[in-house]
Backbone as a chain_set.jsonl record, in Angstrom:
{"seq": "XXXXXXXXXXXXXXXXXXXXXXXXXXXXXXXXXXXXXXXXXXXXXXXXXXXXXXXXXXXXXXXXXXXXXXXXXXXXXXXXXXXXXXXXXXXXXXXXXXXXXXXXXXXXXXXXXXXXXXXXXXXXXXXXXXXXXXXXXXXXXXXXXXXXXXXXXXXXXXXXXXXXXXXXXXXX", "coords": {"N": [[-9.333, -5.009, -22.17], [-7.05, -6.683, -22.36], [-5.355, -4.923, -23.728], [-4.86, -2.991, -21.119], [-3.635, -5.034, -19.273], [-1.217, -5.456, -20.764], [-0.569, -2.759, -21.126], [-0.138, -1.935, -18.202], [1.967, -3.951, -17.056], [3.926, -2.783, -18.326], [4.812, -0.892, -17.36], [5.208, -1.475, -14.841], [7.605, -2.834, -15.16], [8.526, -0.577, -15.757], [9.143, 0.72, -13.343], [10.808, -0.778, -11.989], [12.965, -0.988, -13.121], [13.472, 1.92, -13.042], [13.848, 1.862, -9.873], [16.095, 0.629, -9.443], [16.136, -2.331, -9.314], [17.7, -5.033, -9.49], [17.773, -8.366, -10.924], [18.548, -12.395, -10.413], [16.283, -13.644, -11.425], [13.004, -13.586, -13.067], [10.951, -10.92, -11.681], [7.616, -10.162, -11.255], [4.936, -8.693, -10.354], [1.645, -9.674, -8.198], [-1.511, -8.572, -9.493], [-4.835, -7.555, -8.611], [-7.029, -8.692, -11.897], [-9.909, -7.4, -11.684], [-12.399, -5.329, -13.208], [-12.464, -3.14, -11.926], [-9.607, -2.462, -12.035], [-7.451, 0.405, -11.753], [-4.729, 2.069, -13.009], [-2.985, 3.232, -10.325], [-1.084, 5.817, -8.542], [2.247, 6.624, -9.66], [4.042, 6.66, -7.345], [2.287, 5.333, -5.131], [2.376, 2.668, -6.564], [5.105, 2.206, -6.247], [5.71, 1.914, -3.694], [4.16, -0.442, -2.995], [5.415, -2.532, -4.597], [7.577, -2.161, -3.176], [7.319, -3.081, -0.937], [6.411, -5.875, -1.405], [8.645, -6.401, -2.425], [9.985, -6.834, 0.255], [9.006, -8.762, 1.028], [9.248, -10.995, -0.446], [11.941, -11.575, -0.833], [12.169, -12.368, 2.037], [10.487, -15.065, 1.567], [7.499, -15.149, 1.289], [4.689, -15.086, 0.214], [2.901, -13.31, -2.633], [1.369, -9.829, -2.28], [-1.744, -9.169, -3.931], [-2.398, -6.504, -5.842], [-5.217, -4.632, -4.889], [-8.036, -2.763, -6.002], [-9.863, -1.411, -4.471], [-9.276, -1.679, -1.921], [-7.307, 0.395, -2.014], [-8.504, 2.36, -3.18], [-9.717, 2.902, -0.298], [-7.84, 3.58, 1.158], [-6.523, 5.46, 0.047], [-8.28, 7.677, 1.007], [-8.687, 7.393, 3.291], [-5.979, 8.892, 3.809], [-5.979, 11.19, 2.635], [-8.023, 11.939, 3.916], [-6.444, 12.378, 6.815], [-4.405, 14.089, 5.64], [-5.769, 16.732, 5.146], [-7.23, 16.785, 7.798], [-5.261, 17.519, 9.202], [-4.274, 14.944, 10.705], [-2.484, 12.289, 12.456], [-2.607, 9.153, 12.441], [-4.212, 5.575, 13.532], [-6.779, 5.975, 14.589], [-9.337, 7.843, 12.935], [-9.723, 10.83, 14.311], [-11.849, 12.811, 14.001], [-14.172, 11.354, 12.872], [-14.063, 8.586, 14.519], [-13.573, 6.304, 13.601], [-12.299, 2.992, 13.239], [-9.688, 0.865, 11.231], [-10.885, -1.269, 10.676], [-13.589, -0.945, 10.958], [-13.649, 1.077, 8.687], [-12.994, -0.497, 6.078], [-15.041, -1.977, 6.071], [-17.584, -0.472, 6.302], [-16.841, 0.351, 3.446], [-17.918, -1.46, 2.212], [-16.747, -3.807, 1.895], [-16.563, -7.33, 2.765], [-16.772, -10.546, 4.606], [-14.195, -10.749, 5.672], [-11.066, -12.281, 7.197], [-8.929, -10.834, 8.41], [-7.54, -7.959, 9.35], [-4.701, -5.671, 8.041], [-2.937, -2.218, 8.931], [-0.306, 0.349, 7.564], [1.044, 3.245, 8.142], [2.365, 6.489, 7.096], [4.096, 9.551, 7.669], [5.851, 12.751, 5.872], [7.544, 15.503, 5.295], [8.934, 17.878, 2.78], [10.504, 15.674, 2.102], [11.841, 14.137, -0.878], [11.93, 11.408, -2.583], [9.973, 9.77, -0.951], [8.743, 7.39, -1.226], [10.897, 4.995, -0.474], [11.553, 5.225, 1.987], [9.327, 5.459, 3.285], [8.978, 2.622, 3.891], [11.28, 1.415, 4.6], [11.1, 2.954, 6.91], [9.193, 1.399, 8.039], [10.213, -1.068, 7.708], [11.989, -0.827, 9.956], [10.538, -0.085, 11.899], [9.316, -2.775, 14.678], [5.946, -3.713, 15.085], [5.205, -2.363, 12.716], [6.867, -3.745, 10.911], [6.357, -6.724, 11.41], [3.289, -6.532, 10.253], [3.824, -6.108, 7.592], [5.849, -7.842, 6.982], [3.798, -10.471, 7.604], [2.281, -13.644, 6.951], [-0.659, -14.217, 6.465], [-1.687, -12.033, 4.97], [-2.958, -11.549, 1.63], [-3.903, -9.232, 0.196], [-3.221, -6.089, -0.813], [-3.235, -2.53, -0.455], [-2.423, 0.94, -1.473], [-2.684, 4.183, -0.341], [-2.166, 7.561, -1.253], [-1.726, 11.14, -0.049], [-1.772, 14.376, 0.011], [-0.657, 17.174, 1.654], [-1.93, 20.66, 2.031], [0.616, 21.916, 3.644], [2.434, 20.698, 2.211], [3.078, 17.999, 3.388], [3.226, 14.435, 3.224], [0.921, 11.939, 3.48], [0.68, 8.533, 3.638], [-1.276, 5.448, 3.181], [-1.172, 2.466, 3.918], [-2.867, -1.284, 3.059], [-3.54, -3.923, 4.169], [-5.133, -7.261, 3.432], [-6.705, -10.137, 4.878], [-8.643, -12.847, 3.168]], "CA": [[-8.736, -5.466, -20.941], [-5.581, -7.285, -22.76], [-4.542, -4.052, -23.457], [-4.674, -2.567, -20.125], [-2.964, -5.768, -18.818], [-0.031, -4.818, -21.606], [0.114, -1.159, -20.351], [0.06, -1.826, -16.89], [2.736, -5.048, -17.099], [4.909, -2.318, -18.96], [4.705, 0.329, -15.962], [5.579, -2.208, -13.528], [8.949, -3.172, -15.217], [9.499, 0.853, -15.639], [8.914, 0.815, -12.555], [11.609, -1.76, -11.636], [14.293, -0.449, -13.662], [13.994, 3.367, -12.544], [13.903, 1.865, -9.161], [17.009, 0.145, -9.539], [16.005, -3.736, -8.911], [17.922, -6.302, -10.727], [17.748, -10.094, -10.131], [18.485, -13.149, -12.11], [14.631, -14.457, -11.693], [11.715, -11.987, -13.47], [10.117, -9.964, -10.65], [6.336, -9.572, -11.379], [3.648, -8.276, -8.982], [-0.146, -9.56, -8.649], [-2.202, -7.626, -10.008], [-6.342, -7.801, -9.158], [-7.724, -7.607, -12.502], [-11.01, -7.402, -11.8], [-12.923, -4.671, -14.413], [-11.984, -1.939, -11.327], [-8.593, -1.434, -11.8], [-6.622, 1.219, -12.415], [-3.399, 2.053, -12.523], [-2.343, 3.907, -9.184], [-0.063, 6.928, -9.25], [3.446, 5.747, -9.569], [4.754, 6.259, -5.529], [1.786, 4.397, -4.555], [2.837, 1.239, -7.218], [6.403, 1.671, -5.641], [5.536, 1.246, -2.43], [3.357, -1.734, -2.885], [6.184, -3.113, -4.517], [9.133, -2.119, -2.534], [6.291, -4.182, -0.094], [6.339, -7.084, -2.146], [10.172, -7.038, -2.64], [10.242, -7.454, 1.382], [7.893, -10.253, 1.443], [9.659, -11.9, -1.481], [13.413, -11.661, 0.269], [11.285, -13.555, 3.405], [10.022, -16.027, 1.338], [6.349, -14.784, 1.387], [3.765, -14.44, -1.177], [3.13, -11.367, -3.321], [0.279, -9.243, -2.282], [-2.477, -8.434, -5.013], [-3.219, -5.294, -5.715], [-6.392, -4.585, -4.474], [-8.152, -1.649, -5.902], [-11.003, -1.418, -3.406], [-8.487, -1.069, -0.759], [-6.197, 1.523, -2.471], [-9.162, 3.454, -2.526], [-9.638, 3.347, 1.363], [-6.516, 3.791, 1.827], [-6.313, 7.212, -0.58], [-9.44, 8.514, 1.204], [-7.944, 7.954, 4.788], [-4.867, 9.356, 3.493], [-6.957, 12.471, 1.971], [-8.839, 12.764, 5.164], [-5.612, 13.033, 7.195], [-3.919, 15.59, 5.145], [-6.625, 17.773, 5.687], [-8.138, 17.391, 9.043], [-3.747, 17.459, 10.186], [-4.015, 14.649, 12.309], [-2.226, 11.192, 12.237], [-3.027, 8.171, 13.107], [-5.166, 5.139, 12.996], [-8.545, 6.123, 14.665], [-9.892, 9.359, 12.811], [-10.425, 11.534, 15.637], [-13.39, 13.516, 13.722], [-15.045, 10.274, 12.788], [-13.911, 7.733, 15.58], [-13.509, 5.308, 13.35], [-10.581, 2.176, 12.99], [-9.581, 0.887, 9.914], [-11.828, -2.114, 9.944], [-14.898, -0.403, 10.404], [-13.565, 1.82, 7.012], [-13.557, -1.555, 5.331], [-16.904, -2.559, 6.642], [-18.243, 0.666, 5.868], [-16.459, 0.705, 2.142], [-18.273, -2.536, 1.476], [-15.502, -5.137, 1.779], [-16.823, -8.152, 4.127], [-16.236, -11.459, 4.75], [-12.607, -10.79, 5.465], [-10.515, -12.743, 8.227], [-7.8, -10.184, 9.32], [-6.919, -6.961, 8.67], [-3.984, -4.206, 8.775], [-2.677, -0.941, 8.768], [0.269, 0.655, 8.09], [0.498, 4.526, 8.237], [3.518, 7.382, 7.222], [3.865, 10.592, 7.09], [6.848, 13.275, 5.984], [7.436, 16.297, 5.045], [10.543, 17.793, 2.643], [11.472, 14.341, 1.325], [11.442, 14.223, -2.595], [11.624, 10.504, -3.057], [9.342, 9.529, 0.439], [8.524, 5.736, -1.301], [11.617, 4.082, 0.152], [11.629, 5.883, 3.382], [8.072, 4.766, 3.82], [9.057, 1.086, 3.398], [12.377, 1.342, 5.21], [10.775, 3.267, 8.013], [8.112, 0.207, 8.574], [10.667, -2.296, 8.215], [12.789, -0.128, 11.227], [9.592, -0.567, 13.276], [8.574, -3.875, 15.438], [4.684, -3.547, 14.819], [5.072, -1.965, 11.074], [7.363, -5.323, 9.939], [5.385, -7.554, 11.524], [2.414, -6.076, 8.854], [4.78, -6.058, 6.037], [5.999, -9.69, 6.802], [2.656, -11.215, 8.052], [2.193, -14.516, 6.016], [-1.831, -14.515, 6.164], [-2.097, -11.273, 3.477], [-3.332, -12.014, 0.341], [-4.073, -8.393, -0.784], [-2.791, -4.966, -0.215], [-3.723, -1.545, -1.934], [-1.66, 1.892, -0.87], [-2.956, 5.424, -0.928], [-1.354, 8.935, -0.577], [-2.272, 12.303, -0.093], [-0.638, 15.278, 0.277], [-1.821, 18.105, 2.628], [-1.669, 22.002, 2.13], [1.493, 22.334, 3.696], [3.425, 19.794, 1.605], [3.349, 16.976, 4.093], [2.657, 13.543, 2.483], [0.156, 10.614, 3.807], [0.746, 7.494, 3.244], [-1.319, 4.8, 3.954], [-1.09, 0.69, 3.328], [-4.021, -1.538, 4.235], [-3.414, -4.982, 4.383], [-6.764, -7.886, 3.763], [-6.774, -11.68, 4.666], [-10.106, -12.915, 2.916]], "C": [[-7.31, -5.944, -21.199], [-4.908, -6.088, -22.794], [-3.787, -3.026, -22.286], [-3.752, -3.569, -19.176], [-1.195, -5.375, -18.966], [0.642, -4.052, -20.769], [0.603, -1.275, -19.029], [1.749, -2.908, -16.481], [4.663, -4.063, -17.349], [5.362, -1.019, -18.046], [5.636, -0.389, -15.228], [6.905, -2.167, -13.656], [9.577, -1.818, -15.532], [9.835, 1.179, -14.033], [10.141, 0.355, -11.649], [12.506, -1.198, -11.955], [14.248, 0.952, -12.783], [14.332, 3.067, -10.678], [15.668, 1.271, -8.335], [17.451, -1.72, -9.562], [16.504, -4.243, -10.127], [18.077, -7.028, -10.342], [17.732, -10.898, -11.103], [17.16, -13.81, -12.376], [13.535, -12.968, -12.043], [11.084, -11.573, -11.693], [8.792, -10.133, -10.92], [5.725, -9.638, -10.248], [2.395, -8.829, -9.945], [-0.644, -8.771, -8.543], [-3.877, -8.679, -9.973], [-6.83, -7.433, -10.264], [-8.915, -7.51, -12.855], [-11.14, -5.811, -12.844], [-12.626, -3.503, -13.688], [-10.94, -1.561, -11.584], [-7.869, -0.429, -12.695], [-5.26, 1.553, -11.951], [-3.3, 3.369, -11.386], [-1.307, 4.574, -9.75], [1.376, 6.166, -8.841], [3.922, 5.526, -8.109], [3.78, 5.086, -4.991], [2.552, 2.708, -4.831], [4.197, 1.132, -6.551], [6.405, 0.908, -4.494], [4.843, -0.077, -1.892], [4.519, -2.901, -3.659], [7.456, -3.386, -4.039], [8.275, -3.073, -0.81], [6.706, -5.475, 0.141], [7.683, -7.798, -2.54], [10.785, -7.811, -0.906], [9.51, -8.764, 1.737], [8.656, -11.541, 0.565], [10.973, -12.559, -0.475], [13.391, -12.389, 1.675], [10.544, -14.35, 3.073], [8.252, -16.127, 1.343], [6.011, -14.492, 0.093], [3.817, -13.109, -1.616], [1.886, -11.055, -3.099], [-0.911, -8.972, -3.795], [-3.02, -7.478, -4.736], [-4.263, -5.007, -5.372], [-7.006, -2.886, -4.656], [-9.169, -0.787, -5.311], [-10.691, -0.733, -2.121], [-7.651, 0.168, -0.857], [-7.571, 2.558, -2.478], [-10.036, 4.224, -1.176], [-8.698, 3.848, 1.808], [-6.187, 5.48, 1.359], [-7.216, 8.085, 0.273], [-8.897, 8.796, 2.599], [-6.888, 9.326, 4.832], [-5.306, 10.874, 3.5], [-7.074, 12.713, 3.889], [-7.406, 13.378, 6.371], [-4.911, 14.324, 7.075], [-4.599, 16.81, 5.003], [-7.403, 17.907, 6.936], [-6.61, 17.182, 9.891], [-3.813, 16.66, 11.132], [-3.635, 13.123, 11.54], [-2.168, 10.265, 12.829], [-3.991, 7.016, 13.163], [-6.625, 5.034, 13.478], [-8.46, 7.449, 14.261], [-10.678, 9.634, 13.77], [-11.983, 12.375, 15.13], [-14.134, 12.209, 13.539], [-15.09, 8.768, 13.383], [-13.79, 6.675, 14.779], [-11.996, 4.548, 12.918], [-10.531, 1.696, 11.075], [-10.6, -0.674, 9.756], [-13.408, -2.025, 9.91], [-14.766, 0.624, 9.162], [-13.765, 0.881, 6.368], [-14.426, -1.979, 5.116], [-17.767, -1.449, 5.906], [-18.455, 1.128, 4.107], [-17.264, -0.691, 1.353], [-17.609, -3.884, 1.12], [-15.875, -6.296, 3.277], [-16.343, -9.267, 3.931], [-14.69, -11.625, 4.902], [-12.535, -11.116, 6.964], [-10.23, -11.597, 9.165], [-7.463, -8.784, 8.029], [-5.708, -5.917, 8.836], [-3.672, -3.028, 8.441], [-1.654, -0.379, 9.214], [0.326, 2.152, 7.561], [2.413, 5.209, 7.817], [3.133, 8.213, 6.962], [5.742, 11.599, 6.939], [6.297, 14.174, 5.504], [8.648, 16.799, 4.149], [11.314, 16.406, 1.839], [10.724, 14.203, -0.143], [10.983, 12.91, -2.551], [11.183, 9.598, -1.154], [8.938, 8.018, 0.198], [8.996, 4.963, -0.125], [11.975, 4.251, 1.421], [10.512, 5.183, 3.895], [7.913, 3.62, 4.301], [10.111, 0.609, 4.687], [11.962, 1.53, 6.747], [9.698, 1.732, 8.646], [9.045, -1.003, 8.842], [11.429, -1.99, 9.41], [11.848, -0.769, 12.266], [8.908, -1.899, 13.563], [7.052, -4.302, 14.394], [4.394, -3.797, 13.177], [5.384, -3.536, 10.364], [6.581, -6.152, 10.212], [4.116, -7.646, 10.433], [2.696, -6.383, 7.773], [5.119, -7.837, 5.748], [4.793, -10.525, 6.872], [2.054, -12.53, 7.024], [0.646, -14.377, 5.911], [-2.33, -13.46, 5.421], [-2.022, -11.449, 2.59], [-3.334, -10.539, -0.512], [-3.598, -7.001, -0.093], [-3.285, -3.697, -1.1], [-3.197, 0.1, -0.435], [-2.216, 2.714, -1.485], [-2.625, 6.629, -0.419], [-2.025, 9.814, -1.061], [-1.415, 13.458, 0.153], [-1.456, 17.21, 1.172], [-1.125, 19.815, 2.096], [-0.134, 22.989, 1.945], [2.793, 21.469, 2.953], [3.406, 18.244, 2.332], [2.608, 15.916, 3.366], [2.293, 12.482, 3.452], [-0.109, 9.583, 3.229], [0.052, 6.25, 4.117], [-1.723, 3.249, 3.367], [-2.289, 0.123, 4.286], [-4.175, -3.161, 3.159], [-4.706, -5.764, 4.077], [-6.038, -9.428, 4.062], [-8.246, -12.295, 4.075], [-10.634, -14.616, 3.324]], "O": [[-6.424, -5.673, -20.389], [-3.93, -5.957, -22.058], [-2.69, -2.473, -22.362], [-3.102, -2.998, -18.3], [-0.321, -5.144, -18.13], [1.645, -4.181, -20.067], [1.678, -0.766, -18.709], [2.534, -2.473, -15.639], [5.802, -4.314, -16.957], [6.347, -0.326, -18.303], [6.768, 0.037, -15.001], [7.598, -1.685, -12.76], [10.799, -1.69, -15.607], [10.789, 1.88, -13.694], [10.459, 1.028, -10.669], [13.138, -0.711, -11.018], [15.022, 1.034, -11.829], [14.995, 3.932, -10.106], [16.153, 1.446, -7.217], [18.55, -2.244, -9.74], [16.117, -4.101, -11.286], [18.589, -6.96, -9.225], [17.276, -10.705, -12.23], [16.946, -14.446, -13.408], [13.392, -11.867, -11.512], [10.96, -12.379, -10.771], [8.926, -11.082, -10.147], [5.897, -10.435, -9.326], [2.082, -8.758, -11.134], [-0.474, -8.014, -7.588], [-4.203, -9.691, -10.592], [-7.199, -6.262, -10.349], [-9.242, -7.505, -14.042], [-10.108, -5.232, -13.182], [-12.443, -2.542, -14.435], [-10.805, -0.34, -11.514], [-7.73, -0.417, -13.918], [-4.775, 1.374, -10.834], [-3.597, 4.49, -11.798], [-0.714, 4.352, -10.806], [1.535, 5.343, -7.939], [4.169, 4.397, -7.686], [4.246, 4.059, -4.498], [3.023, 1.902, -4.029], [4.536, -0.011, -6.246], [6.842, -0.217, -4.252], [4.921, -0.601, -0.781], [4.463, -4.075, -3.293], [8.217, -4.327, -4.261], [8.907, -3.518, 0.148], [7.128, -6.068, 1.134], [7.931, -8.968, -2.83], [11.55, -8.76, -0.735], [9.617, -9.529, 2.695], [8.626, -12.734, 0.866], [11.011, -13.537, 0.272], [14.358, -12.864, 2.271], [9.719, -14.697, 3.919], [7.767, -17.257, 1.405], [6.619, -13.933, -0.819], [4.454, -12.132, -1.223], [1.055, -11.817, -3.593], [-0.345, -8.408, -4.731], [-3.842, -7.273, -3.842], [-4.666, -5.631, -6.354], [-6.704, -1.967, -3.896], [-9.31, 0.398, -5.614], [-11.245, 0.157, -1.477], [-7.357, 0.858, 0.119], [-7.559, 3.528, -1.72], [-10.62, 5.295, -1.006], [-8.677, 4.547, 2.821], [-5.766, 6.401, 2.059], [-6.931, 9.283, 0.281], [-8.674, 9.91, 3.073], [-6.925, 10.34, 5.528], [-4.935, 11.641, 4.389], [-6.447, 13.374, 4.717], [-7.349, 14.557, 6.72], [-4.785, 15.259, 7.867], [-4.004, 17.857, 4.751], [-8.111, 18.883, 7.181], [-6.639, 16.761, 11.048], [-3.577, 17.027, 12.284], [-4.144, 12.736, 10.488], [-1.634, 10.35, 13.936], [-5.037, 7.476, 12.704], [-7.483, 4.29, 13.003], [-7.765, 8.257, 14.877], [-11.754, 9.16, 14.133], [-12.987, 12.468, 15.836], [-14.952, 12.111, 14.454], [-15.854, 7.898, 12.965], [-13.964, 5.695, 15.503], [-10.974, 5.081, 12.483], [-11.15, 2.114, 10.097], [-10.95, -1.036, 8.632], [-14.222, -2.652, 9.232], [-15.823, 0.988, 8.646], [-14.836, 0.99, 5.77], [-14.754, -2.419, 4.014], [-18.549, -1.706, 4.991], [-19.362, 1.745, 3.548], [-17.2, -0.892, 0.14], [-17.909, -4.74, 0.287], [-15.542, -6.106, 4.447], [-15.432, -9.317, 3.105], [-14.051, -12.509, 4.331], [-13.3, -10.687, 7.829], [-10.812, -11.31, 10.211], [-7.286, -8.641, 6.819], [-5.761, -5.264, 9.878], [-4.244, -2.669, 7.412], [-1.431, -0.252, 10.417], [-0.328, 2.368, 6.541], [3.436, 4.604, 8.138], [2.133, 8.327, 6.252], [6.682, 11.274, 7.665], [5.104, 14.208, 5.202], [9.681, 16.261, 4.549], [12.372, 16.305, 1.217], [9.53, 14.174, -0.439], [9.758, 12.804, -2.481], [11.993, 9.024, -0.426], [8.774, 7.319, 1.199], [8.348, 4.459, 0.792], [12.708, 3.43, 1.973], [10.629, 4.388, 4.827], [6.966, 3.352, 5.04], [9.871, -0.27, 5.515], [12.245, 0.739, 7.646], [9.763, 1.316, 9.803], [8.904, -1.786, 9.781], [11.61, -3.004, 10.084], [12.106, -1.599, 13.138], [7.983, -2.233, 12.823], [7.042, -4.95, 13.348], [3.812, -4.689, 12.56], [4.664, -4.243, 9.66], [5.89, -6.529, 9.265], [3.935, -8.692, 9.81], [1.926, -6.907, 6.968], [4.835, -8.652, 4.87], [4.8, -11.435, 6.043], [1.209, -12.123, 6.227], [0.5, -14.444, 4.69], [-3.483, -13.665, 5.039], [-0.857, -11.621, 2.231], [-2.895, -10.51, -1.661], [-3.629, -6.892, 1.133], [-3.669, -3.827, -2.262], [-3.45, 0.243, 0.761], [-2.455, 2.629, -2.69], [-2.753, 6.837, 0.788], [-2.748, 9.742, -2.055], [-0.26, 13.272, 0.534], [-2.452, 17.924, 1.062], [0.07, 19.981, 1.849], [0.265, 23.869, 1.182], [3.975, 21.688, 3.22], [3.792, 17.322, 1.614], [1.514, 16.196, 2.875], [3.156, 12.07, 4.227], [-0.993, 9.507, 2.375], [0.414, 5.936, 5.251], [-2.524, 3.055, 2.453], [-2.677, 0.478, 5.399], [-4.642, -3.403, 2.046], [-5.68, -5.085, 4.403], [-4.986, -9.778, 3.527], [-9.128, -12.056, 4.9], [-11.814, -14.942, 3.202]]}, "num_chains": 1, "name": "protein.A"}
């Protein structure tokens, strides 16, 4: 486990640098490390921290990873990019995102949210993803929201290239 702490600790700050962040106070992200996690593919980890850099810059806590949620969030994601449709009730399976939680085995939780992208064509789609949410009313509100404790981001990518992205917020 120490070692996976290591590895993962040493991602993060590649992570940081290729991204371009420099500041005179260390950066680090929470990290759940319960015996589940794993490291997420790098766009996801960006986006949970280009997250975490907006929450910081507003004086807000840092989300913990949550890898429970990152894998609701990949599966939505998944299911989008193949049944082409976007949005947050899956029209084939009528369901919202807190009956996916409910359903995935995650209870006792306060409050939950959901935020959603999609593109097509864009190489580096992270900071677009991020940018685009903080553009929108609704989205920032999510992003800023002081009562999240945990977050976990998952993407997919459909057929025709188009990428699904989707963030999913917990209060517990």
């Amino acid at each position: 486990m120490q070692f996976r702490c290591v590895c993962l600790t040493a991602f993060l700050l590649v992570c940081a640098t290729i991204s371009g962040y420099s500041q005179s106070r260390a950066y680090f992200v929470a990290l759940d490390s319960g015996p589940n996690l794993a490291v997420a593919n790098l766009d996801e980890m960006r986006i949970y921290d280009l997250v975490n850099r907006q929450r910081s810059q507003s004086g807000l806590n840092f989300l913990a990873w949550d890898e429970s949620l990152a894998a609701i969030a990949r599966e939505y994601s998944r299911r989008m990019a193949a049944g082409e449709f976007f949005g947050h009730v899956d029209p084939n399976a009528g369901t919202t995102v807190s009956e996916r939680i409910e359903s995935a085995g995650i209870h006792n939780w306060r409050s939950v949210g959901e935020n959603l992208f999609n593109s097509r064509n864009v190489a580096d789609f992270s900071p677009l993803a991020v940018k685009m949410w903080m553009n929108s009313e609704s989205h920032r509100q999510n992003v800023l929201d002081s009562r999240w404790s945990a977050a976990g981001v998952g993407i997919a990518k459909a057929a025709d290239g188009r990428v699904y992205v989707t963030q999913l917020y917990l209060q517990r």
